[in-house]
PDB file of C-alpha atoms in Angstrom:
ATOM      1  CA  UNK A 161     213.665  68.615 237.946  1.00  0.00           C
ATOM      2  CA  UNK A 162     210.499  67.918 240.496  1.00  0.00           C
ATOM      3  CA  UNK A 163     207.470  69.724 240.328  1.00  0.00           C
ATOM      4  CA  UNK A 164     205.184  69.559 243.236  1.00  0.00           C
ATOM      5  CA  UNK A 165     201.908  70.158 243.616  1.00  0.00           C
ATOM      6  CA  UNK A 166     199.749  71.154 246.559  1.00  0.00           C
ATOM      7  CA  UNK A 167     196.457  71.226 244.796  1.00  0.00           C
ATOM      8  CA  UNK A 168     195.149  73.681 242.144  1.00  0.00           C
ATOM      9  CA  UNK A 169     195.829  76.435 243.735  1.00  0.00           C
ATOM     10  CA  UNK A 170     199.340  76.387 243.069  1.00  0.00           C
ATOM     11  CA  UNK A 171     201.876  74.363 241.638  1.00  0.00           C
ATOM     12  CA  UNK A 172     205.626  74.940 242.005  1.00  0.00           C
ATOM     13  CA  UNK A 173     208.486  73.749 240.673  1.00  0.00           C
ATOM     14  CA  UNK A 174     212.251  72.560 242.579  1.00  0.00           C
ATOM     15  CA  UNK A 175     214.903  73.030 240.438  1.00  0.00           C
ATOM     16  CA  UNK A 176     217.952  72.587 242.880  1.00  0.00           C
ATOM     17  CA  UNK A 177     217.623  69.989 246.086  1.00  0.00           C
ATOM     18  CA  UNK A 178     214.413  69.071 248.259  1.00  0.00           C
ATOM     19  CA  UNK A 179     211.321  70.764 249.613  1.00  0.00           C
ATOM     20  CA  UNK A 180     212.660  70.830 253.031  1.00  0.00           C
ATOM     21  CA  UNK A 181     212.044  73.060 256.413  1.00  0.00           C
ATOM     22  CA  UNK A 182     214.425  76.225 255.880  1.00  0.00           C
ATOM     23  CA  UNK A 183     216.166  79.029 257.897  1.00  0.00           C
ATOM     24  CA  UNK A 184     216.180  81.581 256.058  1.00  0.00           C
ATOM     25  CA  UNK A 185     214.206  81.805 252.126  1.00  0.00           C
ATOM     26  CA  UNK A 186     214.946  85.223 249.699  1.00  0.00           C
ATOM     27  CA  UNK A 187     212.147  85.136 247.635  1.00  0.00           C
ATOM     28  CA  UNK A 188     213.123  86.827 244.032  1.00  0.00           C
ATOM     29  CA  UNK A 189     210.914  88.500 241.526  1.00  0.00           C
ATOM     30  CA  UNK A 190     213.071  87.098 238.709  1.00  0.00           C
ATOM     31  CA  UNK A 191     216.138  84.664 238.284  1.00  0.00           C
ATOM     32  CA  UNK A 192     219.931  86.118 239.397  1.00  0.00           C
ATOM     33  CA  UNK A 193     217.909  88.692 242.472  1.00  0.00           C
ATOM     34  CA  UNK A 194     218.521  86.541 245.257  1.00  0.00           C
ATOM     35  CA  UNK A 195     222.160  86.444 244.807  1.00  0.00           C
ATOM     36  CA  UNK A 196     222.559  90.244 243.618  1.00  0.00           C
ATOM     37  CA  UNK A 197     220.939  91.549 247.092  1.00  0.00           C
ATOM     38  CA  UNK A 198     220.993  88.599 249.567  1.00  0.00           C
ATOM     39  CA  UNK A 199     223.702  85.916 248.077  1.00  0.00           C
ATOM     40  CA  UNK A 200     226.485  86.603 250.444  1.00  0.00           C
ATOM     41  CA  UNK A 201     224.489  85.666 253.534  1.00  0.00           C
ATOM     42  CA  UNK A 202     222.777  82.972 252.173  1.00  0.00           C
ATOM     43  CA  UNK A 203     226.488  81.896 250.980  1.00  0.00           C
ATOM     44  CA  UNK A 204     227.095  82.323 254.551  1.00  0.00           C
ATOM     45  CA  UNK A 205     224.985  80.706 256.650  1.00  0.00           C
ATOM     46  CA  UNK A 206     224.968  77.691 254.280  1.00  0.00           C
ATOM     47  CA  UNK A 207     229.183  77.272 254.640  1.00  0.00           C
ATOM     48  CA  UNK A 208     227.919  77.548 258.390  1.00  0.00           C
ATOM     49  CA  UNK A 209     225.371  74.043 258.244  1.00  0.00           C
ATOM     50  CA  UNK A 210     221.998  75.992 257.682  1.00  0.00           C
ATOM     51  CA  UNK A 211     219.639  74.998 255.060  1.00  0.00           C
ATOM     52  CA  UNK A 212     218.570  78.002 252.957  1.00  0.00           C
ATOM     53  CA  UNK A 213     216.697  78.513 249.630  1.00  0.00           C
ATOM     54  CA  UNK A 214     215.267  81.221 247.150  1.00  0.00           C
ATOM     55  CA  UNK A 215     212.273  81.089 245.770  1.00  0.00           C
ATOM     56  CA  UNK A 216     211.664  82.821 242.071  1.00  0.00           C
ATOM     57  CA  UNK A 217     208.348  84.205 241.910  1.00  0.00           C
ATOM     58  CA  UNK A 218     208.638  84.213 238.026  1.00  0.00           C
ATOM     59  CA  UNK A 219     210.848  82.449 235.737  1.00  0.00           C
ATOM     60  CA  UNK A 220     211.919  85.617 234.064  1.00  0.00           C
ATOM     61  CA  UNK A 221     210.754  84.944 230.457  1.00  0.00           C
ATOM     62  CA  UNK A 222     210.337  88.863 229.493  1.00  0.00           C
ATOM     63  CA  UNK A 223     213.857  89.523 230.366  1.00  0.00           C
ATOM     64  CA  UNK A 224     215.604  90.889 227.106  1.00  0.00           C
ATOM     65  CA  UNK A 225     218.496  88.407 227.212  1.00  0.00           C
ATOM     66  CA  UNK A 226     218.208  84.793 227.920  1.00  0.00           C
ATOM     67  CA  UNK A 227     215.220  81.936 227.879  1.00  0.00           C
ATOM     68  CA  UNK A 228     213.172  80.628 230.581  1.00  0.00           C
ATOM     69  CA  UNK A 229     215.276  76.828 230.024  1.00  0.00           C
ATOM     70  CA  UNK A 230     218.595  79.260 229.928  1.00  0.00           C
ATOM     71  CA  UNK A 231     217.595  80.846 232.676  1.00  0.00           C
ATOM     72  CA  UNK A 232     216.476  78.127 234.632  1.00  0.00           C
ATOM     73  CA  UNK A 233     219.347  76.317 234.050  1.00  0.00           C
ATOM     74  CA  UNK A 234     221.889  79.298 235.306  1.00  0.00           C
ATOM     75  CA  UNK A 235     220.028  79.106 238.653  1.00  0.00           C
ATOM     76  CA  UNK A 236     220.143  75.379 239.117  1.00  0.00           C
ATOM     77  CA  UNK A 237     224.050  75.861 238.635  1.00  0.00           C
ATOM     78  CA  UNK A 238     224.253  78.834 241.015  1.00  0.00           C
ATOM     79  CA  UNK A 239     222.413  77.036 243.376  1.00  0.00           C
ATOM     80  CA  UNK A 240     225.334  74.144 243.921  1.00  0.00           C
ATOM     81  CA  UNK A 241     227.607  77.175 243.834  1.00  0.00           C
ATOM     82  CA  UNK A 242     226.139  78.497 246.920  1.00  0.00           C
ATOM     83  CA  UNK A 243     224.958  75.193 248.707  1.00  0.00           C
ATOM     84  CA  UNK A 244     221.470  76.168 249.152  1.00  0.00           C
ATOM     85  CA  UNK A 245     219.068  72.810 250.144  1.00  0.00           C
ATOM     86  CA  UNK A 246     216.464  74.034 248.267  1.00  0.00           C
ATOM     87  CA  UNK A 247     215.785  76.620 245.086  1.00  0.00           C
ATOM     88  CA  UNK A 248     212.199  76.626 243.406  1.00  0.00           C
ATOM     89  CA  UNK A 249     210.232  78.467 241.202  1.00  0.00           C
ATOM     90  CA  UNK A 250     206.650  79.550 241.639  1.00  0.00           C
ATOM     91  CA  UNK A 251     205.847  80.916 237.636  1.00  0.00           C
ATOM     92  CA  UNK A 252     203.964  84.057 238.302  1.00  0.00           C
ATOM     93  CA  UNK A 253     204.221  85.870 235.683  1.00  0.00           C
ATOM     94  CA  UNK A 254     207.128  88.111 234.785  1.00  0.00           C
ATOM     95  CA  UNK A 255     206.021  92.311 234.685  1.00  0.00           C
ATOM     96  CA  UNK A 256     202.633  91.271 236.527  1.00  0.00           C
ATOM     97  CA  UNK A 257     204.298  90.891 240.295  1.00  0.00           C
ATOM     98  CA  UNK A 258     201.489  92.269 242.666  1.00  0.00           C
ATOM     99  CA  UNK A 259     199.806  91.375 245.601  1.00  0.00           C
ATOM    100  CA  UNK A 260     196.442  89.334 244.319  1.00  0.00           C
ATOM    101  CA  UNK A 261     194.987  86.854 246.081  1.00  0.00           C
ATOM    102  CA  UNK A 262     195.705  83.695 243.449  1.00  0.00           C
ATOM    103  CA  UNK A 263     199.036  85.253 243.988  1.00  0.00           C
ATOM    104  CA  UNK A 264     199.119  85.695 247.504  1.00  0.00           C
ATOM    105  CA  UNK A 265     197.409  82.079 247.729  1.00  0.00           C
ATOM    106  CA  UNK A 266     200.163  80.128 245.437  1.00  0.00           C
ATOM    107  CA  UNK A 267     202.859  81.586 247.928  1.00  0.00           C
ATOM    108  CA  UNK A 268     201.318  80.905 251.059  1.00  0.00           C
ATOM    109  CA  UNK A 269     201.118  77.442 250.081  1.00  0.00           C
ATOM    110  CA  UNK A 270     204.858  77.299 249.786  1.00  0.00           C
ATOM    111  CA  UNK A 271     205.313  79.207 253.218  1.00  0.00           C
ATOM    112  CA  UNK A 272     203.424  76.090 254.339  1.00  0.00           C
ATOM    113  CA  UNK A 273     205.888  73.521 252.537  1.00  0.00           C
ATOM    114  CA  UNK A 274     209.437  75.051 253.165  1.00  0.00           C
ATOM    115  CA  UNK A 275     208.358  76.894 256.939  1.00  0.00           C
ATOM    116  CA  UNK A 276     210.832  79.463 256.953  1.00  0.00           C
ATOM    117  CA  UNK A 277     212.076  80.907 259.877  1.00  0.00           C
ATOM    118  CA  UNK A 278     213.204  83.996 258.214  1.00  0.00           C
ATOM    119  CA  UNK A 279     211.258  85.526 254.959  1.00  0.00           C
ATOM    120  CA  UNK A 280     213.862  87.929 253.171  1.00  0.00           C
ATOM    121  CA  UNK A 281     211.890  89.931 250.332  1.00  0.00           C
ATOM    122  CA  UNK A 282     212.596  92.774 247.865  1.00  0.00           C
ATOM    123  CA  UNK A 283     212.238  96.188 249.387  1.00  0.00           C
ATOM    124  CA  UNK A 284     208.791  98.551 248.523  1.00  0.00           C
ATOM    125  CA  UNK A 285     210.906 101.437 247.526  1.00  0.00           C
ATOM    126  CA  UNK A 286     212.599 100.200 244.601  1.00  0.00           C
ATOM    127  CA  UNK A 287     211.746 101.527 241.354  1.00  0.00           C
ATOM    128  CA  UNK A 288     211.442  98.235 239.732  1.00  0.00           C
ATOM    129  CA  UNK A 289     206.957  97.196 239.792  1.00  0.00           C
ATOM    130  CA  UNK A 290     207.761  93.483 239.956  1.00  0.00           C
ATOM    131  CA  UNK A 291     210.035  93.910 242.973  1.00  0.00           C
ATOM    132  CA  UNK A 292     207.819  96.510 245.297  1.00  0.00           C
ATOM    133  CA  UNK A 293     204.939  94.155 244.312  1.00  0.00           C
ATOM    134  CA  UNK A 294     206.554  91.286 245.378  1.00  0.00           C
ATOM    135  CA  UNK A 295     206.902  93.192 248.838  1.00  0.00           C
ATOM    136  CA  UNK A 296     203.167  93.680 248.793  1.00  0.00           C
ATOM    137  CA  UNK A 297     202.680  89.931 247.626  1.00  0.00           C
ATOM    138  CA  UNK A 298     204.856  88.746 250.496  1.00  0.00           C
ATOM    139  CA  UNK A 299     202.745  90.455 252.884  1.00  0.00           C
ATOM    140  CA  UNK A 300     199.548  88.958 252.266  1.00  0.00           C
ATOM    141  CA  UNK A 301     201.274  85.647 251.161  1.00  0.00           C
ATOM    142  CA  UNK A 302     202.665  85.692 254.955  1.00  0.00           C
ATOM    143  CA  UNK A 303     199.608  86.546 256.332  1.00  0.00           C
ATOM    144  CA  UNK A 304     197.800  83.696 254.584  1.00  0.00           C
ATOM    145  CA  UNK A 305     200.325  81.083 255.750  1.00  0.00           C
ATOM    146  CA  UNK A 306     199.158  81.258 259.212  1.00  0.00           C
ATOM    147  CA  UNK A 307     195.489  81.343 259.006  1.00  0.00           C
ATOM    148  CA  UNK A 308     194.428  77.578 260.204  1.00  0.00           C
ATOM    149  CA  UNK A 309     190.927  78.232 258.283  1.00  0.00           C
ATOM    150  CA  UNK A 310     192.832  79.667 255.028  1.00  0.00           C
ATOM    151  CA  UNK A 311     191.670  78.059 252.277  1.00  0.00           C
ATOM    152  CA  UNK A 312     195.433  75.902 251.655  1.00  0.00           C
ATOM    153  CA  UNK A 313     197.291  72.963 251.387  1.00  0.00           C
ATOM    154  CA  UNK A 314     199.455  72.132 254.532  1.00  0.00           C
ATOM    155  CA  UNK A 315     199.840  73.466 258.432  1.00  0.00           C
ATOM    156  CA  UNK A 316     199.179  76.779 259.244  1.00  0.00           C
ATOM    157  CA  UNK A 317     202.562  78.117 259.874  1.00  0.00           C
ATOM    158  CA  UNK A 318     204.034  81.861 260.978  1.00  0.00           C
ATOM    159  CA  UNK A 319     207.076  83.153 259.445  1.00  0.00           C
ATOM    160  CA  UNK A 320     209.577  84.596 262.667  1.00  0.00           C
ATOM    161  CA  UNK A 321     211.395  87.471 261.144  1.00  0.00           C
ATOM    162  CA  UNK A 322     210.555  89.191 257.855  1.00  0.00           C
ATOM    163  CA  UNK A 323     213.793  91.102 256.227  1.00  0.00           C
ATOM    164  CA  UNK A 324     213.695  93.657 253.220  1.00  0.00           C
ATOM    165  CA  UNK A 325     216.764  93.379 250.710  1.00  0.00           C
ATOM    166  CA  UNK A 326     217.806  95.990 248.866  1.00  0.00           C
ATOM    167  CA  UNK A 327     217.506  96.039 244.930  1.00  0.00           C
ATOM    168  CA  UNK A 328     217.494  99.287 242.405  1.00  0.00           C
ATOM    169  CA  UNK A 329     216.977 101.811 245.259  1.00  0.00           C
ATOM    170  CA  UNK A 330     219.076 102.696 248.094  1.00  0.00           C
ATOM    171  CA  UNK A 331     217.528 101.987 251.798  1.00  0.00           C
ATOM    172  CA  UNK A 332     218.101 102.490 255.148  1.00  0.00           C
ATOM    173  CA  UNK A 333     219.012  99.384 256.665  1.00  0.00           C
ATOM    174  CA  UNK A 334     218.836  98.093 260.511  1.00  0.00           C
ATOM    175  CA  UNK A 335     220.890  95.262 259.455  1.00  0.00           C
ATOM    176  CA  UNK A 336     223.981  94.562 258.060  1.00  0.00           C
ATOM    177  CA  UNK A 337     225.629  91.353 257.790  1.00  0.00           C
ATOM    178  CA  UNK A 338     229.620  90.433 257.053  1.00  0.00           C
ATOM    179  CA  UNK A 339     230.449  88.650 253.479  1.00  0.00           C
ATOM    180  CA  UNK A 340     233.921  89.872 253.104  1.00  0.00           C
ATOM    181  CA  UNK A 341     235.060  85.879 253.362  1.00  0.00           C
ATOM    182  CA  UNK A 342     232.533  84.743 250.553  1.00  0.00           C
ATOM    183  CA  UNK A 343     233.393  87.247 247.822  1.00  0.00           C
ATOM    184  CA  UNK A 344     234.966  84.464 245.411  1.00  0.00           C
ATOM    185  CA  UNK A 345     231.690  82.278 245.795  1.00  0.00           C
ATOM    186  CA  UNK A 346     229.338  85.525 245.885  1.00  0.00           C
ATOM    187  CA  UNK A 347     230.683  86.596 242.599  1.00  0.00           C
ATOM    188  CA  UNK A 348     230.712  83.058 240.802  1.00  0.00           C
ATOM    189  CA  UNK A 349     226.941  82.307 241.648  1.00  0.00           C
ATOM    190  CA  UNK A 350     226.414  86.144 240.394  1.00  0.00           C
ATOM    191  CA  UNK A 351     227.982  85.204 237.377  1.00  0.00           C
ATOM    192  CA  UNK A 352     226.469  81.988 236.844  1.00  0.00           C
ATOM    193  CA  UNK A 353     223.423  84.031 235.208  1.00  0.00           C
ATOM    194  CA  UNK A 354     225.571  84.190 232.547  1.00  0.00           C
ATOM    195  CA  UNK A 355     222.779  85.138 230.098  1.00  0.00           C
ATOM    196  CA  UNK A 356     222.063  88.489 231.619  1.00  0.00           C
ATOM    197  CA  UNK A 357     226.479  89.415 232.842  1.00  0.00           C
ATOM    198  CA  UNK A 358     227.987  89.053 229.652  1.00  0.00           C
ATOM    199  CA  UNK A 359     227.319  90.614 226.170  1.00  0.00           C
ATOM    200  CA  UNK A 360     225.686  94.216 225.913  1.00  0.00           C
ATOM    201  CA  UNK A 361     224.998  96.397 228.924  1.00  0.00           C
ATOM    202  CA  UNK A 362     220.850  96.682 229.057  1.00  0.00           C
ATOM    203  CA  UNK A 363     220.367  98.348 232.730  1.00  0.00           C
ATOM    204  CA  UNK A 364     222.236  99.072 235.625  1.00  0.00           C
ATOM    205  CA  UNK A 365     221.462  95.505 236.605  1.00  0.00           C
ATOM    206  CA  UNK A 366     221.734  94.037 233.564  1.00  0.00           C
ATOM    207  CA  UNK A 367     225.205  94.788 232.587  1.00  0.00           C
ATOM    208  CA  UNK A 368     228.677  92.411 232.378  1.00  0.00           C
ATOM    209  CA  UNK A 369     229.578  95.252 235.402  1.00  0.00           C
ATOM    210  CA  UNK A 370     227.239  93.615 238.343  1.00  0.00           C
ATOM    211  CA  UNK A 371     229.717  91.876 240.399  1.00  0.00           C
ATOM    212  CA  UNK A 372     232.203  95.601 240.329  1.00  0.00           C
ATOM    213  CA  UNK A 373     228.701  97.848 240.477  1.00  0.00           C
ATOM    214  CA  UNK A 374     227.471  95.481 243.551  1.00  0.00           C
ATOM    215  CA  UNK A 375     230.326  94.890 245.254  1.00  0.00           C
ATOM    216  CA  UNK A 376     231.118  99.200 245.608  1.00  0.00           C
ATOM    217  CA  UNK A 377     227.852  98.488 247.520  1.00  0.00           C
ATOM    218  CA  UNK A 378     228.828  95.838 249.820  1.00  0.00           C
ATOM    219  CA  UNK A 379     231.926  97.964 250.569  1.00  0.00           C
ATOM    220  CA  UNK A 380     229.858 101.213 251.023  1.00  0.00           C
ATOM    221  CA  UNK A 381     227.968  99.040 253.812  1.00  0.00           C
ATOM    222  CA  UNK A 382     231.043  97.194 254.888  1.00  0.00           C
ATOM    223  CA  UNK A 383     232.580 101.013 255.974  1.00  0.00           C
ATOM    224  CA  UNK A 384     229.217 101.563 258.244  1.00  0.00           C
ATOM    225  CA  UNK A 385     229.876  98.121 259.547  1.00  0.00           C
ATOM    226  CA  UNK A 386     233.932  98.431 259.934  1.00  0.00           C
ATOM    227  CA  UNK A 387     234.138  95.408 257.851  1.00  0.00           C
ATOM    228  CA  UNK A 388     235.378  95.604 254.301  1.00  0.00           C
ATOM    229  CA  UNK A 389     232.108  94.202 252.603  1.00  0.00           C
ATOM    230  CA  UNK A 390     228.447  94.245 253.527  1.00  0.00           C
ATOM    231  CA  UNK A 391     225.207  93.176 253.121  1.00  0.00           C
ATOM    232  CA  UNK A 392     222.061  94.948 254.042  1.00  0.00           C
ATOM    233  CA  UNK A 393     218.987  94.429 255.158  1.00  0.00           C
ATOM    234  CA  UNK A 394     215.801  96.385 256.834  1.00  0.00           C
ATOM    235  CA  UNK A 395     213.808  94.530 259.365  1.00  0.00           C
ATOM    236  CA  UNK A 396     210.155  96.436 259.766  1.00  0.00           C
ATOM    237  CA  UNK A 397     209.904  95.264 263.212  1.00  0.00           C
ATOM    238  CA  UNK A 398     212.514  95.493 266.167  1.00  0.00           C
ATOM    239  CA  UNK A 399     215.115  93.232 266.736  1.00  0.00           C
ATOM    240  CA  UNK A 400     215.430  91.628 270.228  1.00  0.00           C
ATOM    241  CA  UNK A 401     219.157  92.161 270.639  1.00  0.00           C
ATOM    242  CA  UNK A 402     221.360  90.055 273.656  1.00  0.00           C
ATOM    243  CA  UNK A 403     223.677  93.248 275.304  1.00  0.00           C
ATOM    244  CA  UNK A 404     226.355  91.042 275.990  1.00  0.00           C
ATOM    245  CA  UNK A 405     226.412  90.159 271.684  1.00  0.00           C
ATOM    246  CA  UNK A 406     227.386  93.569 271.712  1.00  0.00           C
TER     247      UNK A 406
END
């Protein structure tokens, strides 16, 4: 594994390919959230030539089941699952995800290093305090990235389109995206957190029932969609939309 450093403001650490311009990037307040909420599409555009990554703001290491090497070890190996060019991990730590400015300052940096042309981040609603302060993070994080006299490493650089996934709440989405032909895939790089999916039931997330719990999901948003499974998203800001894509 690499770690790279930008200076001491932040240091991060690839686990799976190369620091690398990216498409789209889920950021995920712990290890296996990525690929519960957004892993489908990223599943997706990847099959389709696209380099996308996730980004773990913390390694996880309060979680009830597993170790940080477990657990760091179950994402490098759902990584290759999914094809993703990149997957890093920024080691905030775990139950303390909020928007401060070290915070906000360590993921700008990366903003500046992978340039992602879409930023796909937990939703604010959801119950969970690491995941709507991740949201809140994210904001100021993408704010930061494109100040030229910011105090960080790198370019200046503006994320395009900022998407909300959803998590432990229900939303109202704007977007919805097809993954009824990456199911197979989907659920293996679910269930490559093997840690947290097999043994006792802790949560509603933790629990050997996430791919059948998850996937009743996708199909509830599949029937909006008239596609048999879905995944959705919330974009805060219109979407230009082509009439003839229609």
């Amino acid at each position: 594994m690499l770690r790279a450093m930008s200076d001491a403001l932040t240091v991060f650490e690839t686990i799976h390919g190369r620091v690398q311009p990216l498409e789209w990037l889920v950021l995920a307040p712990h290890p296996d959230d990525a690929e519960i909420g957004a892993g489908g599409t990223l599943i997706r555009l990847a099959r389709a030539g696209r380099a996308v990554g996730i980004l773990e703001l913390s390694r996880g290491e309060r979680g009830t089941q597993g170790s940080p090497e477990v657990r760091v070890a179950e994402c490098a190996r759902a990584a290759g699952i999914m094809g993703l060019a990149w997957r890093g991990q920024l080691g905030l730590p775990d139950g303390e995800l909020r928007d401060t400015l070290e915070g906000a300052h360590a993921l700008a940096a990366v903003l500046r290093a992978v340039r992602p042309r879409v930023l796909v981040v937990p939703h604010h609603r959801d119950r969970h305090p690491d995941h709507f302060g991740s949201y809140h993070l994210s904001k100021r994080a993408v704010h930061l990235a494109q100040l030229a006299k910011a105090d960080l490493p790198g370019d200046p650089y503006r994320v395009g389109r900022v998407l909300l996934y959803q998590g432990n709440a229900d939303i109202t989405p704007n977007v919805l995206i097809d993954v009824a032909d990456v199911q197979d895939v989907w659920a293996a790089s679910v269930l490559a957190h093997e840690s947290q999916f097999s043994g006792a039931a802790i949560s509603e997330t933790v629990t050997p029932e996430i791919v059948e719990r998850r996937r009743a999901r996708m199909t509830y948003w599949g029937t909006m969609a008239r596609v048999r499974y879905a995944e959705a998203f919330e974009a805060e800001d219109a979407l230009l939309v082509d009439p003839l894509t229609l």
